Short mmCIF file of C-alpha atoms in Angstrom, two decimals:
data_model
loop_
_atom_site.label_atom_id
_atom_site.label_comp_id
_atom_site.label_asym_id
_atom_site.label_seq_id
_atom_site.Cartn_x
_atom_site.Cartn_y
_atom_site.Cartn_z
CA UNK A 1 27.92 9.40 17.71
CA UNK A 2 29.34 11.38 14.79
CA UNK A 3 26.93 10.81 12.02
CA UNK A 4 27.16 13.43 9.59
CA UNK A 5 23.67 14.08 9.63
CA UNK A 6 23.98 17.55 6.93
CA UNK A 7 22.80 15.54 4.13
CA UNK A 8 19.49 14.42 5.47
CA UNK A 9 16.80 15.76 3.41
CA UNK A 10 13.49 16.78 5.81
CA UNK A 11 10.10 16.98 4.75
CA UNK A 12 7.61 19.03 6.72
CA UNK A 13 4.03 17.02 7.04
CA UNK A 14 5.81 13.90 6.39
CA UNK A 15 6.48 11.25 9.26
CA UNK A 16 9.41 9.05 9.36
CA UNK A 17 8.53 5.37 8.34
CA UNK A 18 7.65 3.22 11.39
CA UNK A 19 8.22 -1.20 11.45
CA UNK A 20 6.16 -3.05 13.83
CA UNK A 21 7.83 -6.44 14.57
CA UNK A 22 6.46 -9.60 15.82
CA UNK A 23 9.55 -11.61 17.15
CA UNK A 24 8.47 -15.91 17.43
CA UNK A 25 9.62 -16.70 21.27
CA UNK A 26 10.92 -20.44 20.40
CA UNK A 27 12.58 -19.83 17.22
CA UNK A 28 13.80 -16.10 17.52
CA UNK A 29 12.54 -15.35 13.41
CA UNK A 30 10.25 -12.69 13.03
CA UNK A 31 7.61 -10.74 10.91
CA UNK A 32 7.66 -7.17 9.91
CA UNK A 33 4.23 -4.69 9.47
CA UNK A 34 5.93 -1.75 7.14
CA UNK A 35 4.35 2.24 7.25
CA UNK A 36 6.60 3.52 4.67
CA UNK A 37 5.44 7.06 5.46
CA UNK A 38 8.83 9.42 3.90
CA UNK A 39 10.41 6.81 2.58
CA UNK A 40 8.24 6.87 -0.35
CA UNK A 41 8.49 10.30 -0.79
CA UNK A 42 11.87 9.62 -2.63
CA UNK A 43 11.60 10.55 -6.09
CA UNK A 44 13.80 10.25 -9.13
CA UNK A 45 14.52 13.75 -9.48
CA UNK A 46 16.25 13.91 -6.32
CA UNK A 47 18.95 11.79 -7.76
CA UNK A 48 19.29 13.73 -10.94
CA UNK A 49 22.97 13.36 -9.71
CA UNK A 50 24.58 12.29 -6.68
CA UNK A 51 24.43 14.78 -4.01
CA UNK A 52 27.48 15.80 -2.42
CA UNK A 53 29.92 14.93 -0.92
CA UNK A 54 31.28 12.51 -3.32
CA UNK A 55 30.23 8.71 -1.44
CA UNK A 56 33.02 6.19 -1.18
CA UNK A 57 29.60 3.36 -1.66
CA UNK A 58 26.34 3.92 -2.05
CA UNK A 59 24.15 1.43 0.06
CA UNK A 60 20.65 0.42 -1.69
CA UNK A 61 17.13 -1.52 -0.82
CA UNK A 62 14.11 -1.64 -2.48
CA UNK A 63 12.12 0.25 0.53
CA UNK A 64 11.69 3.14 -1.58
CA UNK A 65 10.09 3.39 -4.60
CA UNK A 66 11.72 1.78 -7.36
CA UNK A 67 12.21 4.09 -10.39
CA UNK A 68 14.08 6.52 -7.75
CA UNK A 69 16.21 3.37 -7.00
CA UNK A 70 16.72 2.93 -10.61
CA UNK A 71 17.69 6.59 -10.90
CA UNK A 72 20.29 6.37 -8.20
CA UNK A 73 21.92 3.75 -9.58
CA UNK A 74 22.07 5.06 -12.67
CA UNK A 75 23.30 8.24 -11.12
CA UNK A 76 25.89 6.04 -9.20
CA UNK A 77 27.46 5.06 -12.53
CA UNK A 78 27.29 8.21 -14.44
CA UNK A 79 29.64 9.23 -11.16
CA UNK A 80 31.31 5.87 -11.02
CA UNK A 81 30.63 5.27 -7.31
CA UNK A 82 30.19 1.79 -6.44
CA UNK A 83 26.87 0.51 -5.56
CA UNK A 84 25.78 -2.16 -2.77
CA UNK A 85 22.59 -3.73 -3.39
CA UNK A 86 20.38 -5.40 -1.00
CA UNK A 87 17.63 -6.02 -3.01
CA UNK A 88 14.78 -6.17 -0.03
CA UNK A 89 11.91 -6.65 -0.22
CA UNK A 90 12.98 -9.27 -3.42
CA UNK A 91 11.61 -8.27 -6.55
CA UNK A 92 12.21 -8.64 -9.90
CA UNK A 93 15.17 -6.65 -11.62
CA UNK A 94 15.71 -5.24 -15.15
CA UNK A 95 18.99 -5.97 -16.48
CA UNK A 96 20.34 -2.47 -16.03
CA UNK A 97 20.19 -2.46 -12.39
CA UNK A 98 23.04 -5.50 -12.88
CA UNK A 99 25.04 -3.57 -14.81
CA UNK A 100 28.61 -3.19 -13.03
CA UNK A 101 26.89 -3.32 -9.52
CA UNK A 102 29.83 -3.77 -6.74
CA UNK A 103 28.63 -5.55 -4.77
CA UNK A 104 25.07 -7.48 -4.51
CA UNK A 105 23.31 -8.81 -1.03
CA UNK A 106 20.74 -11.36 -0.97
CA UNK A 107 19.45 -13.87 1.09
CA UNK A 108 18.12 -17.33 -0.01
CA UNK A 109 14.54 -16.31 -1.38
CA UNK A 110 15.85 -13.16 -2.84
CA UNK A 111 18.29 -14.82 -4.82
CA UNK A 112 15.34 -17.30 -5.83
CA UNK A 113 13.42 -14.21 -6.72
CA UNK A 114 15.75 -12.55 -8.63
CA UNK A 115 17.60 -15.56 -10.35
CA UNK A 116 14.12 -17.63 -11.41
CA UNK A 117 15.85 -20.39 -9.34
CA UNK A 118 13.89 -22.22 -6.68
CA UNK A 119 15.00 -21.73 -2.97
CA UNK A 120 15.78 -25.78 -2.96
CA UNK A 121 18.33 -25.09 -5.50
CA UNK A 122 20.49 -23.27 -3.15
CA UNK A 123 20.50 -26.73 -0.97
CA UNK A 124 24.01 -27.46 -2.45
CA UNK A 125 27.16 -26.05 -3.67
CA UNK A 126 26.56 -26.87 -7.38
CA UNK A 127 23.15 -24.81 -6.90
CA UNK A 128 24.83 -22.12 -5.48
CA UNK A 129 28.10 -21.71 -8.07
CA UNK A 130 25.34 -22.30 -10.33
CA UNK A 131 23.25 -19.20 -9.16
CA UNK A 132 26.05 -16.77 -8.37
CA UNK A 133 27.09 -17.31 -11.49
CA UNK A 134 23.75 -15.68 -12.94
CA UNK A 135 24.42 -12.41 -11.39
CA UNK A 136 28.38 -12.60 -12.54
CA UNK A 137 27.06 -13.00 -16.41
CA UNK A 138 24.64 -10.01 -15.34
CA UNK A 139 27.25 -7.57 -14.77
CA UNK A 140 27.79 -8.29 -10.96
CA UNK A 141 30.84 -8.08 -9.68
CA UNK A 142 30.63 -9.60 -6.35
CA UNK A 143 27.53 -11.37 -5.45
CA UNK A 144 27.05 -12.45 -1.90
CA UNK A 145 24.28 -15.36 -0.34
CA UNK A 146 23.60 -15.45 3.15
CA UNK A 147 22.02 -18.61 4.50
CA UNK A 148 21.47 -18.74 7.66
CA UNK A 149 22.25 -20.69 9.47
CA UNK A 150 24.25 -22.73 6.79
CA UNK A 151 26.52 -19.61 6.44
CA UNK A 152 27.12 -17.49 3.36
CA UNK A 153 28.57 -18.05 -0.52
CA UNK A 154 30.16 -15.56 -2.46
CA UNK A 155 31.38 -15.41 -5.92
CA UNK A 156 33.43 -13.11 -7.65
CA UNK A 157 34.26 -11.61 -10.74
CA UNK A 158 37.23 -12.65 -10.98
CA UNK A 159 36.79 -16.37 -10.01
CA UNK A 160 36.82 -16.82 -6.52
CA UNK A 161 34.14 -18.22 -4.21
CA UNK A 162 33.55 -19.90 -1.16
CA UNK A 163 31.31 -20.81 1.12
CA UNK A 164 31.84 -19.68 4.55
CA UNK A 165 30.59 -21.41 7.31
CA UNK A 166 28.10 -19.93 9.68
CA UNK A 167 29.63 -19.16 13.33
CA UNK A 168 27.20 -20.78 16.06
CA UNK A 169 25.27 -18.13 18.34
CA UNK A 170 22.23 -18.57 20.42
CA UNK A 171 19.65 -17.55 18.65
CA UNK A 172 17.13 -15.03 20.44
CA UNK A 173 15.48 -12.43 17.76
CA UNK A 174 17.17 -12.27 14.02
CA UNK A 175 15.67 -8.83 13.70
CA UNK A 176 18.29 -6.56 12.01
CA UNK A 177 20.64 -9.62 11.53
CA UNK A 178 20.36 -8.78 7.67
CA UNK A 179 21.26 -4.87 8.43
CA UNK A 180 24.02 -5.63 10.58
CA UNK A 181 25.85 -8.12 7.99
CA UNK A 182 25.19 -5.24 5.12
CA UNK A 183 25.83 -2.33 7.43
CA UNK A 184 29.56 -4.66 8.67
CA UNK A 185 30.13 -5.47 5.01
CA UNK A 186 29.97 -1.69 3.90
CA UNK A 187 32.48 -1.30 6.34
CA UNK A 188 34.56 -3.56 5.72
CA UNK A 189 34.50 -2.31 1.50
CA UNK A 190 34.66 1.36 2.54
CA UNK A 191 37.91 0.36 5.01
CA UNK A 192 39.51 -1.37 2.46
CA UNK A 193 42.71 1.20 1.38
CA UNK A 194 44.05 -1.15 -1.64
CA UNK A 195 42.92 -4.70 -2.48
CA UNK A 196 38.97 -5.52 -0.89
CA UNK A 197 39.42 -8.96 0.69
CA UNK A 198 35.97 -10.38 0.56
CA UNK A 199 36.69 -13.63 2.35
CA UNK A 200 38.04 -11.36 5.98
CA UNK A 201 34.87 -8.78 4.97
CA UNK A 202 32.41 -11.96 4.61
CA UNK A 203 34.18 -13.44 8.13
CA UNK A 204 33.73 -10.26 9.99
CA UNK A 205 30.19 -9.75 9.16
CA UNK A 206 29.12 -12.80 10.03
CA UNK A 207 30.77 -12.02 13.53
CA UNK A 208 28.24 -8.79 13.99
CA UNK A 209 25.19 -11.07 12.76
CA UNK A 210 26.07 -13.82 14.89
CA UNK A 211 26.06 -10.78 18.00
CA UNK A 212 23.15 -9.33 16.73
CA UNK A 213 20.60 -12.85 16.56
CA UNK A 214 21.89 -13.17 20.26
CA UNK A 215 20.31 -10.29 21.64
CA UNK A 216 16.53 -8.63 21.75
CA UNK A 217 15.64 -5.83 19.56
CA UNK A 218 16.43 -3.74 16.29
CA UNK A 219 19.33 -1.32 16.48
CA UNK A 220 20.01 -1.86 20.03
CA UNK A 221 21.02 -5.35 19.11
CA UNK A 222 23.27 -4.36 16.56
CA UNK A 223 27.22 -4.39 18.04
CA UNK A 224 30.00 -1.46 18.19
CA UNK A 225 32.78 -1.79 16.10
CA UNK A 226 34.76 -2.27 19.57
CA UNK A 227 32.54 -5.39 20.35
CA UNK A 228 34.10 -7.26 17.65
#
């Protein structure tokens, strides 16, 4: 598929980390049973700098440990190569890993999580201006919400937000719906050859979500660029 695949560090007696998911028939939401296996064997010291070739973005969760995802982005700014940050599974963050992040991904609970908000304050625009604007006075420079069903709000550094309207799809297993609006928006940042239009990257992802929800599975639900 033309992955370059040189980079991929390989551990002998390690296995690569396996999810089990239990998709609800009615509703099409599902539940995820974790075996981390390799991915925890990511340590700090591996990201003593970034490893070459120079990244255009560096995509982050919190599915490996977390003082190697501290070190990385640390590492990330020593090299000044933007970060996305999808901050899953939500905990809390120290104030450094907010510190001129590009670009931060969350979902309704994670943004509870990480703001102290509750989820029932992101019922409203108000709430949300009011939360985005907790990770712009962190040192975020865009900060994304996804909602659902209710669509997604961003908020920028320099002063524009929105909230854009969810597109309707038939709902039939929202595994990987998350990965696929990341994985589009990355895209979209790393495609961008002057100005980053947020609003047409936002729009677009929520095309490959809306795709992805529609169909069964994990990566096989997940669309080609030439599906969208």
């Amino acid at each position: 598929y033309g992955v370059d695949a040189a980079a991929v560090r390989v551990l002998d007696g390690a296995r690569s980390g396996v999810a089990l998911i239990v998709v609800d028939e009615p509703s099409g939401q599902n539940r995820i049973i974790l075996s981390p296996e390799a991915n925890h064997a990511l340590r700090p010291e591996h990201f003593a700098a970034i490893p070459g070739p120079r990244p255009d973005l560096l995509v982050m969760q919190l599915e490996i440990p977390f003082d190697t995802v501290m070190r990385a982005l640390e590492a990330a700014r020593e090299a000044a190569i933007p970060v996305l940050l999808n901050p899953a599974p939500a905990k809390e963050l120290p104030a450094e890993a907010y510190k001129d992040l590009a670009h931060l991904v969350v979902n309704e609970t994670e943004a509870a999580i990480l703001s102290g908000c509750k989820e029932s304050d992101l019922e409203d625009l108000a709430g949300l201006k009011r939360v985005g604007g907790i990770f712009l006075e962190r040192g975020v420079r865009n900060v994304i919400i996804t909602l659902g069903g209710r669509g997604v709000y961003y908020a920028t550094h320099d002063g524009k937000s929105a909230l854009v309207d969810a597109l309707k799809a038939k709902v039939v297993d929202t595994t990987a719906a998350g990965d696929t609006f990341v994985g589009s928006y990355a895209l979209a940042v790393v495609d961008s050859t002057s100005t980053f239009d947020i609003d047409t990257a936002i729009r677009a992802s929520n095309r490959a979500s809306a795709l992805t929800v529609s169909r069964r599975g994990a990566q096989v639900s997940i669309p080609w660029k030439t599906e969208l």
